[in-house]
GROMACS .gro file of C-alpha atoms in nm:
model
  397
    1MET     CA    1  -8.936   4.637   7.079
    2LEU     CA    2  -8.963   4.256   7.049
    3LEU     CA    3  -8.772   4.048   7.385
    4GLN     CA    4  -8.664   3.722   7.270
    5SER     CA    5  -8.827   3.466   7.555
    6PRO     CA    6  -8.611   3.249   7.720
    7GLY     CA    7  -8.673   2.921   7.620
    8LYS     CA    8  -8.556   3.029   7.277
    9VAL     CA    9  -8.230   2.990   7.123
   10PRO     CA   10  -8.093   3.184   6.815
   11LYS     CA   11  -8.009   2.899   6.475
   12LYS     CA   12  -7.590   2.876   6.396
   13VAL     CA   13  -7.518   2.940   6.048
   14GLU     CA   14  -7.243   2.774   5.933
   15VAL     CA   15  -7.053   2.969   5.659
   16HIS     CA   16  -6.761   2.761   5.461
   17LEU     CA   17  -6.566   3.077   5.274
   18PRO     CA   18  -6.338   2.891   5.015
   19GLY     CA   19  -5.976   2.897   5.094
   20PRO     CA   20  -5.641   2.823   4.944
   21SER     CA   21  -5.655   2.558   4.673
   22PRO     CA   22  -5.386   2.253   4.772
   23ARG     CA   23  -5.040   2.264   4.549
   24THR     CA   24  -5.001   1.927   4.321
   25ALA     CA   25  -4.686   1.750   4.281
   26LYS     CA   26  -4.685   1.916   3.943
   27ALA     CA   27  -4.682   2.251   4.043
   28GLU     CA   28  -4.475   2.257   4.283
   29ALA     CA   29  -4.189   2.110   4.009
   30GLN     CA   30  -4.284   2.372   3.863
   31ASN     CA   31  -4.230   2.694   4.090
   32ALA     CA   32  -3.878   2.522   4.219
   33SER     CA   33  -3.619   2.751   4.260
   34PRO     CA   34  -3.342   2.632   4.038
   35ALA     CA   35  -3.094   2.572   4.310
   36ALA     CA   36  -3.296   2.347   4.455
   37LYS     CA   37  -3.376   2.163   4.085
   38LYS     CA   38  -2.993   2.187   3.991
   39ALA     CA   39  -2.912   2.030   4.386
   40LYS     CA   40  -3.175   1.709   4.297
   41THR     CA   41  -3.059   1.637   3.957
   42GLN     CA   42  -2.696   1.616   4.089
   43HIS     CA   43  -2.798   1.417   4.321
   44SER     CA   44  -3.003   1.175   4.102
   45ARG     CA   45  -2.707   1.124   3.879
   46SER     CA   46  -2.430   1.069   4.166
   47MET     CA   47  -2.723   0.791   4.275
   48SER     CA   48  -2.762   0.662   3.942
   49SER     CA   49  -2.319   0.653   3.897
   50ILE     CA   50  -2.335   0.472   4.233
   51SER     CA   51  -2.586   0.223   4.134
   52SER     CA   52  -2.435   0.154   3.814
   53MET     CA   53  -2.049   0.091   3.967
   54LYS     CA   54  -2.196  -0.137   4.225
   55ARG     CA   55  -2.375  -0.327   3.927
   56THR     CA   56  -2.100  -0.343   3.745
   57ASN     CA   57  -1.877  -0.496   4.043
   58ASP     CA   58  -2.178  -0.699   4.176
   59ASP     CA   59  -2.104  -0.899   3.785
   60ALA     CA   60  -1.741  -0.926   3.861
   61THR     CA   61  -1.763  -1.092   4.148
   62ASP     CA   62  -2.060  -1.304   4.031
   63SER     CA   63  -1.949  -1.623   3.902
   64PRO     CA   64  -2.094  -1.609   3.587
   65SER     CA   65  -2.096  -2.006   3.470
   66SER     CA   66  -2.399  -2.061   3.723
   67LYS     CA   67  -2.566  -1.756   3.591
   68LYS     CA   68  -2.536  -1.734   3.244
   69PRO     CA   69  -2.501  -2.039   3.019
   70LEU     CA   70  -2.117  -2.070   2.850
   71SER     CA   71  -2.222  -1.899   2.486
   72ALA     CA   72  -2.318  -1.593   2.639
   73ILE     CA   73  -2.012  -1.559   2.843
   74LYS     CA   74  -1.782  -1.626   2.494
   75ARG     CA   75  -2.024  -1.341   2.285
   76LYS     CA   76  -1.943  -1.124   2.582
   77ARG     CA   77  -1.599  -1.209   2.623
   78PHE     CA   78  -1.476  -1.147   2.233
   79ALA     CA   79  -1.669  -0.883   2.183
   80THR     CA   80  -1.463  -0.625   1.960
   81PRO     CA   81  -1.358  -0.324   2.113
   82GLU     CA   82  -1.597  -0.130   1.879
   83THR     CA   83  -1.863  -0.219   2.068
   84VAL     CA   84  -1.777  -0.161   2.395
   85ASP     CA   85  -1.932   0.128   2.591
   86ASP     CA   86  -1.688   0.365   2.620
   87ASN     CA   87  -1.867   0.408   2.963
   88ALA     CA   88  -1.777   0.037   3.064
   89SER     CA   89  -1.442   0.163   2.970
   90VAL     CA   90  -1.446   0.417   3.279
   91ALA     CA   91  -1.653   0.138   3.530
   92GLU     CA   92  -1.284  -0.060   3.453
   93SER     CA   93  -1.088   0.192   3.499
   94SER     CA   94  -1.192   0.169   3.886
   95ILE     CA   95  -1.008  -0.057   4.097
   96SER     CA   96  -1.248  -0.210   4.410
   97MET     CA   97  -1.089  -0.212   4.739
   98GLY     CA   98  -1.314  -0.325   5.059
   99ALA     CA   99  -1.582  -0.103   5.027
  100GLY     CA  100  -1.487   0.160   4.859
  101GLN     CA  101  -1.398   0.248   4.512
  102ILE     CA  102  -1.096   0.401   4.399
  103ARG     CA  103  -1.100   0.590   4.022
  104ARG     CA  104  -0.749   0.510   3.765
  105THR     CA  105  -0.630   0.881   3.671
  106GLU     CA  106  -0.487   0.937   3.346
  107ALA     CA  107  -0.144   0.886   3.474
  108GLU     CA  108  -0.210   0.551   3.683
  109ARG     CA  109  -0.370   0.401   3.293
  110ILE     CA  110  -0.094   0.547   3.077
  111GLU     CA  111   0.158   0.389   3.348
  112TYR     CA  112  -0.053   0.093   3.286
  113PHE     CA  113  -0.023   0.075   2.907
  114ASN     CA  114   0.393   0.118   2.999
  115ASN     CA  115   0.391  -0.148   3.161
  116GLN     CA  116   0.278  -0.395   2.932
  117PRO     CA  117   0.558  -0.624   2.749
  118ASP     CA  118   0.328  -0.664   2.403
  119CYS     CA  119   0.232  -0.275   2.415
  120SER     CA  120   0.381  -0.015   2.211
  121ASN     CA  121   0.312   0.257   2.032
  122ILE     CA  122   0.073   0.389   2.313
  123GLU     CA  123  -0.106   0.697   2.233
  124PRO     CA  124  -0.461   0.866   2.419
  125HIS     CA  125  -0.699   0.660   2.189
  126ASN     CA  126  -0.485   0.355   2.021
  127VAL     CA  127  -0.231   0.138   2.092
  128THR     CA  128  -0.041  -0.157   1.940
  129CYS     CA  129   0.005  -0.499   2.039
  130THR     CA  130   0.335  -0.616   1.882
  131ARG     CA  131   0.217  -0.987   1.884
  132CYS     CA  132  -0.023  -0.930   1.589
  133ASN     CA  133   0.150  -0.616   1.475
  134LYS     CA  134  -0.256  -0.470   1.521
  135VAL     CA  135  -0.410  -0.110   1.612
  136VAL     CA  136  -0.655  -0.154   1.935
  137GLN     CA  137  -0.883   0.140   1.893
  138LEU     CA  138  -0.912   0.272   2.270
  139GLY     CA  139  -1.234   0.492   2.265
  140ARG     CA  140  -1.350   0.816   2.221
  141LYS     CA  141  -1.486   0.988   2.485
  142GLN     CA  142  -1.214   0.887   2.692
  143THR     CA  143  -0.824   0.896   2.709
  144TYR     CA  144  -0.582   0.559   2.769
  145ALA     CA  145  -0.925   0.338   2.847
  146VAL     CA  146  -0.817  -0.059   2.995
  147ARG     CA  147  -1.119  -0.223   2.842
  148PRO     CA  148  -1.052  -0.282   2.521
  149TRP     CA  149  -0.725  -0.316   2.585
  150GLU     CA  150  -0.818  -0.639   2.839
  151THR     CA  151  -1.046  -0.724   2.582
  152HIS     CA  152  -0.784  -0.742   2.284
  153ARG     CA  153  -0.573  -0.950   2.511
  154ILE     CA  154  -0.834  -1.186   2.592
  155ARG     CA  155  -0.835  -1.272   2.209
  156CYS     CA  156  -0.465  -1.217   2.111
  157ASP     CA  157  -0.353  -1.441   2.392
  158GLN     CA  158  -0.623  -1.737   2.258
  159LYS     CA  159  -0.461  -1.693   1.935
  160VAL     CA  160  -0.101  -1.707   1.993
  161SER     CA  161  -0.187  -2.048   2.205
  162ALA     CA  162  -0.345  -2.205   1.927
  163ALA     CA  163  -0.075  -2.113   1.693
  164SER     CA  164   0.251  -2.217   1.957
  165HIS     CA  165  -0.019  -2.549   1.993
  166PHE     CA  166  -0.003  -2.577   1.579
  167GLY     CA  167   0.339  -2.418   1.557
  168ASP     CA  168   0.491  -2.711   1.733
  169ASP     CA  169   0.274  -2.957   1.526
  170SER     CA  170   0.446  -2.734   1.199
  171ALA     CA  171   0.757  -2.770   1.334
  172SER     CA  172   0.756  -3.178   1.265
  173MET     CA  173   0.856  -3.276   0.905
  174ALA     CA  174   0.719  -3.587   0.710
  175SER     CA  175   0.840  -3.871   0.753
  176GLU     CA  176   0.934  -4.145   0.446
  177SER     CA  177   0.634  -4.388   0.600
  178GLY     CA  178   0.374  -4.128   0.572
  179GLY     CA  179   0.421  -4.040   0.977
  180ARG     CA  180   0.531  -3.650   1.093
  181LYS     CA  181   0.844  -3.630   1.270
  182GLN     CA  182   0.898  -3.420   1.542
  183LEU     CA  183   1.240  -3.199   1.489
  184THR     CA  184   1.411  -3.035   1.773
  185GLU     CA  185   1.541  -2.678   1.853
  186LEU     CA  186   1.827  -2.729   1.675
  187GLN     CA  187   1.672  -2.890   1.317
  188ARG     CA  188   1.435  -2.640   1.332
  189LYS     CA  189   1.670  -2.393   1.372
  190GLU     CA  190   1.899  -2.527   1.117
  191VAL     CA  191   1.580  -2.510   0.871
  192LEU     CA  192   1.567  -2.198   0.927
  193GLU     CA  193   1.922  -2.057   0.827
  194THR     CA  194   1.932  -2.282   0.505
  195ASP     CA  195   1.609  -2.120   0.427
  196GLN     CA  196   1.688  -1.872   0.074
  197ARG     CA  197   1.406  -1.669   0.216
  198ALA     CA  198   1.514  -1.597   0.553
  199GLU     CA  199   1.730  -1.291   0.590
  200THR     CA  200   1.827  -1.302   0.922
  201VAL     CA  201   1.689  -1.573   1.189
  202GLU     CA  202   1.638  -1.510   1.558
  203HIS     CA  203   1.488  -1.786   1.816
  204ASP     CA  204   1.148  -1.551   1.838
  205ARG     CA  205   1.102  -1.371   1.475
  206VAL     CA  206   1.283  -1.382   1.116
  207LEU     CA  207   1.338  -1.147   0.850
  208CYS     CA  208   1.190  -1.188   0.590
  209LYS     CA  209   1.437  -1.112   0.286
  210LYS     CA  210   1.126  -1.053  -0.005
  211CYS     CA  211   0.908  -0.792   0.178
  212LYS     CA  212   1.146  -0.724   0.510
  213ALA     CA  213   0.929  -0.767   0.774
  214TRP     CA  214   1.033  -0.893   1.112
  215ILE     CA  215   0.774  -1.311   1.124
  216ARG     CA  216   0.697  -1.303   1.531
  217LEU     CA  217   0.725  -1.699   1.583
  218SER     CA  218   0.601  -1.779   1.897
  219ASN     CA  219   0.688  -1.710   2.250
  220ARG     CA  220   0.737  -2.054   2.363
  221THR     CA  221   0.849  -2.234   2.142
  222LYS     CA  222   1.196  -2.153   1.998
  223TYR     CA  223   1.252  -2.144   1.636
  224SER     CA  224   0.860  -2.274   1.550
  225LEU     CA  225   0.812  -2.279   1.176
  226TYR     CA  226   0.404  -2.206   1.206
  227ASN     CA  227   0.400  -1.874   1.146
  228TRP     CA  228   0.719  -1.836   0.908
  229THR     CA  229   0.517  -2.120   0.680
  230ASN     CA  230   0.222  -1.961   0.656
  231HIS     CA  231   0.444  -1.608   0.571
  232GLN     CA  232   0.549  -1.785   0.331
  233ALA     CA  233   0.315  -1.903   0.145
  234LYS     CA  234   0.151  -1.594   0.150
  235CYS     CA  235   0.446  -1.407  -0.037
  236ALA     CA  236   0.538  -1.742  -0.259
  237ASP     CA  237   0.597  -1.474  -0.550
  238ALA     CA  238   0.944  -1.396  -0.449
  239VAL     CA  239   0.985  -1.794  -0.484
  240VAL     CA  240   1.011  -1.908  -0.866
  241SER     CA  241   0.808  -2.239  -0.864
  242SER     CA  242   0.993  -2.538  -1.027
  243ARG     CA  243   0.842  -2.500  -1.299
  244VAL     CA  244   0.880  -2.180  -1.437
  245ALA     CA  245   1.243  -2.195  -1.310
  246MET     CA  246   1.296  -2.552  -1.522
  247ALA     CA  247   1.127  -2.416  -1.808
  248GLN     CA  248   1.353  -2.116  -1.799
  249ARG     CA  249   1.681  -2.308  -1.781
  250LYS     CA  250   1.560  -2.579  -2.048
  251ILE     CA  251   1.501  -2.224  -2.302
  252SER     CA  252   1.832  -2.088  -2.170
  253LEU     CA  253   2.003  -2.395  -2.273
  254VAL     CA  254   1.810  -2.452  -2.618
  255ASN     CA  255   1.935  -2.135  -2.721
  256ASP     CA  256   2.269  -2.195  -2.641
  257ALA     CA  257   2.503  -2.204  -2.929
  258GLN     CA  258   2.741  -2.427  -2.798
  259ALA     CA  259   2.522  -2.659  -2.710
  260LYS     CA  260   2.412  -3.004  -2.948
  261ASN     CA  261   2.173  -3.243  -2.818
  262PRO     CA  262   2.043  -3.145  -2.504
  263GLY     CA  263   1.849  -3.339  -2.292
  264PRO     CA  264   1.727  -3.287  -1.914
  265ARG     CA  265   2.027  -3.444  -1.769
  266SER     CA  266   2.308  -3.410  -2.085
  267VAL     CA  267   2.425  -3.200  -2.338
  268GLU     CA  268   2.724  -3.219  -2.606
  269CYS     CA  269   2.930  -2.940  -2.703
  270ARG     CA  270   2.945  -2.835  -3.028
  271ASN     CA  271   3.276  -2.708  -2.968
  272CYS     CA  272   3.494  -3.060  -2.871
  273GLY     CA  273   3.219  -3.259  -2.893
  274THR     CA  274   3.227  -3.328  -2.500
  275ASN     CA  275   2.912  -3.448  -2.346
  276VAL     CA  276   2.845  -3.268  -2.022
  277ALA     CA  277   2.595  -3.448  -1.787
  278LEU     CA  278   2.425  -3.213  -1.603
  279GLU     CA  279   2.431  -3.300  -1.214
  280GLY     CA  280   2.187  -3.124  -0.957
  281GLU     CA  281   1.863  -3.211  -0.828
  282TRP     CA  282   1.655  -3.083  -1.061
  283ASP     CA  283   1.591  -3.191  -1.442
  284TYR     CA  284   1.855  -2.893  -1.680
  285THR     CA  285   2.062  -2.794  -1.408
  286LEU     CA  286   2.279  -2.560  -1.584
  287THR     CA  287   2.617  -2.543  -1.312
  288SER     CA  288   2.832  -2.792  -1.472
  289TRP     CA  289   2.792  -2.671  -1.850
  290GLU     CA  290   2.847  -2.329  -1.778
  291LEU     CA  291   3.231  -2.480  -1.632
  292HIS     CA  292   3.188  -2.677  -1.818
  293LYS     CA  293   3.190  -2.349  -2.126
  294GLN     CA  294   3.483  -2.185  -1.953
  295THR     CA  295   3.700  -2.454  -1.942
  296CYS     CA  296   3.627  -2.564  -2.328
  297THR     CA  297   3.939  -2.478  -2.483
  298ILE     CA  298   3.840  -2.469  -2.836
  299SER     CA  299   3.622  -2.201  -2.769
  300SER     CA  300   3.862  -1.999  -2.642
  301LYS     CA  301   4.043  -2.070  -2.943
  302ALA     CA  302   3.776  -1.926  -3.080
  303LYS     CA  303   3.758  -1.634  -2.958
  304THR     CA  304   4.084  -1.545  -2.967
  305ALA     CA  305   4.078  -1.616  -3.347
  306ARG     CA  306   3.799  -1.396  -3.411
  307ALA     CA  307   3.956  -1.069  -3.226
  308PRO     CA  308   4.173  -0.981  -3.533
  309ARG     CA  309   3.961  -0.971  -3.764
  310SER     CA  310   3.726  -0.768  -3.617
  311SER     CA  311   4.051  -0.516  -3.558
  312ALA     CA  312   4.141  -0.567  -3.980
  313SER     CA  313   3.802  -0.453  -4.054
  314THR     CA  314   3.829  -0.134  -3.760
  315SER     CA  315   4.155  -0.068  -3.921
  316ALA     CA  316   4.045  -0.079  -4.260
  317SER     CA  317   3.720   0.136  -4.178
  318THR     CA  318   3.944   0.397  -4.048
  319GLU     CA  319   4.168   0.381  -4.334
  320ALA     CA  320   3.779   0.442  -4.589
  321THR     CA  321   3.738   0.737  -4.375
  322VAL     CA  322   4.040   0.887  -4.386
  323VAL     CA  323   4.082   0.814  -4.719
  324ALA     CA  324   3.698   1.003  -4.786
  325GLY     CA  325   3.816   1.284  -4.516
  326GLY     CA  326   4.148   1.383  -4.809
  327GLY     CA  327   3.922   1.366  -5.080
  328ALA     CA  328   3.616   1.614  -4.875
  329GLU     CA  329   3.955   1.842  -4.807
  330ALA     CA  330   4.066   1.833  -5.186
  331SER     CA  331   3.718   1.906  -5.320
  332SER     CA  332   3.683   2.157  -5.096
  333SER     CA  333   3.979   2.361  -5.183
  334ARG     CA  334   3.917   2.421  -5.552
  335GLY     CA  335   3.691   2.643  -5.434
  336THR     CA  336   3.355   2.513  -5.638
  337LYS     CA  337   2.983   2.696  -5.484
  338ARG     CA  338   2.732   2.450  -5.473
  339ARG     CA  339   2.433   2.538  -5.621
  340LEU     CA  340   2.130   2.626  -5.417
  341GLU     CA  341   1.891   2.339  -5.391
  342GLU     CA  342   1.524   2.435  -5.526
  343PRO     CA  343   1.236   2.227  -5.479
  344GLU     CA  344   1.067   2.080  -5.808
  345LEU     CA  345   0.754   2.166  -5.875
  346GLU     CA  346   0.520   1.946  -6.164
  347VAL     CA  347   0.475   2.121  -6.486
  348ASP     CA  348   0.094   2.033  -6.438
  349ASP     CA  349   0.021   2.169  -6.106
  350PRO     CA  350  -0.224   2.452  -6.072
  351ASP     CA  351  -0.102   2.577  -5.770
  352ALA     CA  352   0.267   2.666  -5.919
  353ARG     CA  353   0.355   2.954  -5.927
  354LYS     CA  354   0.550   3.125  -6.202
  355ALA     CA  355   0.905   3.169  -6.154
  356ASN     CA  356   0.949   3.593  -6.205
  357ARG     CA  357   1.237   3.674  -6.489
  358PRO     CA  358   1.509   3.805  -6.375
  359ARG     CA  359   1.624   4.160  -6.450
  360THR     CA  360   1.877   4.208  -6.736
  361GLU     CA  361   2.114   4.442  -6.806
  362THR     CA  362   1.966   4.641  -7.085
  363TYR     CA  363   1.645   4.694  -6.848
  364GLU     CA  364   1.434   5.054  -6.815
  365PRO     CA  365   1.197   5.174  -6.577
  366VAL     CA  366   0.883   5.267  -6.725
  367GLN     CA  367   0.862   5.631  -6.702
  368LYS     CA  368   0.477   5.705  -6.618
  369ASP     CA  369   0.349   5.993  -6.448
  370PRO     CA  370   0.139   5.919  -6.163
  371PRO     CA  371  -0.198   5.882  -6.124
  372SER     CA  372  -0.400   6.172  -5.996
  373LEU     CA  373  -0.688   6.126  -5.776
  374LEU     CA  374  -0.941   5.908  -5.933
  375GLY     CA  375  -0.581   5.709  -6.091
  376TRP     CA  376  -0.509   5.635  -5.746
  377PHE     CA  377  -0.846   5.529  -5.647
  378LEU     CA  378  -0.902   5.340  -5.976
  379LEU     CA  379  -0.584   5.151  -5.969
  380PRO     CA  380  -0.677   4.841  -5.827
  381PHE     CA  381  -0.920   4.735  -6.059
  382LYS     CA  382  -0.702   4.884  -6.330
  383ALA     CA  383  -0.392   4.630  -6.185
  384PHE     CA  384  -0.749   4.335  -6.158
  385ILE     CA  385  -0.843   4.389  -6.531
  386HIS     CA  386  -0.440   4.345  -6.679
  387GLY     CA  387  -0.379   4.063  -6.425
  388PHE     CA  388  -0.734   3.928  -6.582
  389LYS     CA  389  -0.618   3.981  -6.939
  390GLU     CA  390  -0.290   3.806  -6.850
  391GLY     CA  391  -0.423   3.495  -6.733
  392ILE     CA  392  -0.681   3.417  -7.015
  393SER     CA  393  -0.408   3.546  -7.249
  394GLU     CA  394  -0.184   3.240  -7.380
  395THR     CA  395   0.089   3.416  -7.428
  396PRO     CA  396   0.212   3.703  -7.142
  397PRO     CA  397   0.218   3.972  -7.314
   0.00000   0.00000   0.00000
């Protein structure tokens, strides 16, 4: 047995045992429960939506003229409704009140469109602008989106203001000195009412007689002529040009049998010899000539003199018809029967079939015994030989 000396101490041995490995962030994400994942994603989405809404409000409150150039602002403002993101429509449908956000419901958006005076044919994804008669697309992700309509209103308001500005200029007429004379409201109304192309005239619209379309004039100036003039330029085929109309009048006057020596301002009547002046703004105006033709006494007498001739000829033709009818009745009473018409064939026609000779009273059928079984079999061949002999012989048997 060994005894330890009191001065010596035993050595300590340190042993490191392997413990659990530390978890990484990736492993924790993989081992996380589905409920925790769902809560985390919802939280992140809500935070992102809140931040996007806050960014939208900050952009709306900041003055764009101090941070962005004017060209960039115009490009953003005049973007077409098709290029506008539908998510921006969701942000636009919210109203900022203090620090919080209040979203517009679908009923509120419908009420908003119903309160718009220039909006008609309201549908979930499109509306019609009554100013320009265009259909504005509101997007497909949200019903009754407000942003595309607001964008269209900005563009349409600028067009209407420009049109009304030019409409005031177009309401003036060119004067003899070369300048432009401003027309009053009554003068513009008179111009529209005397226009033959206008069927119904109102202070803000005109009904076109050609295309049956209402043309909106202006919301600021009554009886403005700008939009009506532009419409008539597009619908110009309804009005024949002055040169074409003059050519048509000239052709009708030249082809008139009663006209003699026709000219652009006068024509001589062939019946009475009167020189009729063609009065009117344009050449070959036939109004006075048509009146003279109605009042010309010689032409009316000639028409009445021609009437008995026609009646006499009519009576003569009627009598001839009666006589012919009587002759037909007489011929039918005789009882003669007309022979049937037979088609005439040429003699030299090789395809012509010979006519069969009619049987006479002295005709007697040939008495022969019926052929035997072999005779019935040979009968077609005998008939062929008999016909062949008749064909090569000059005279029939």
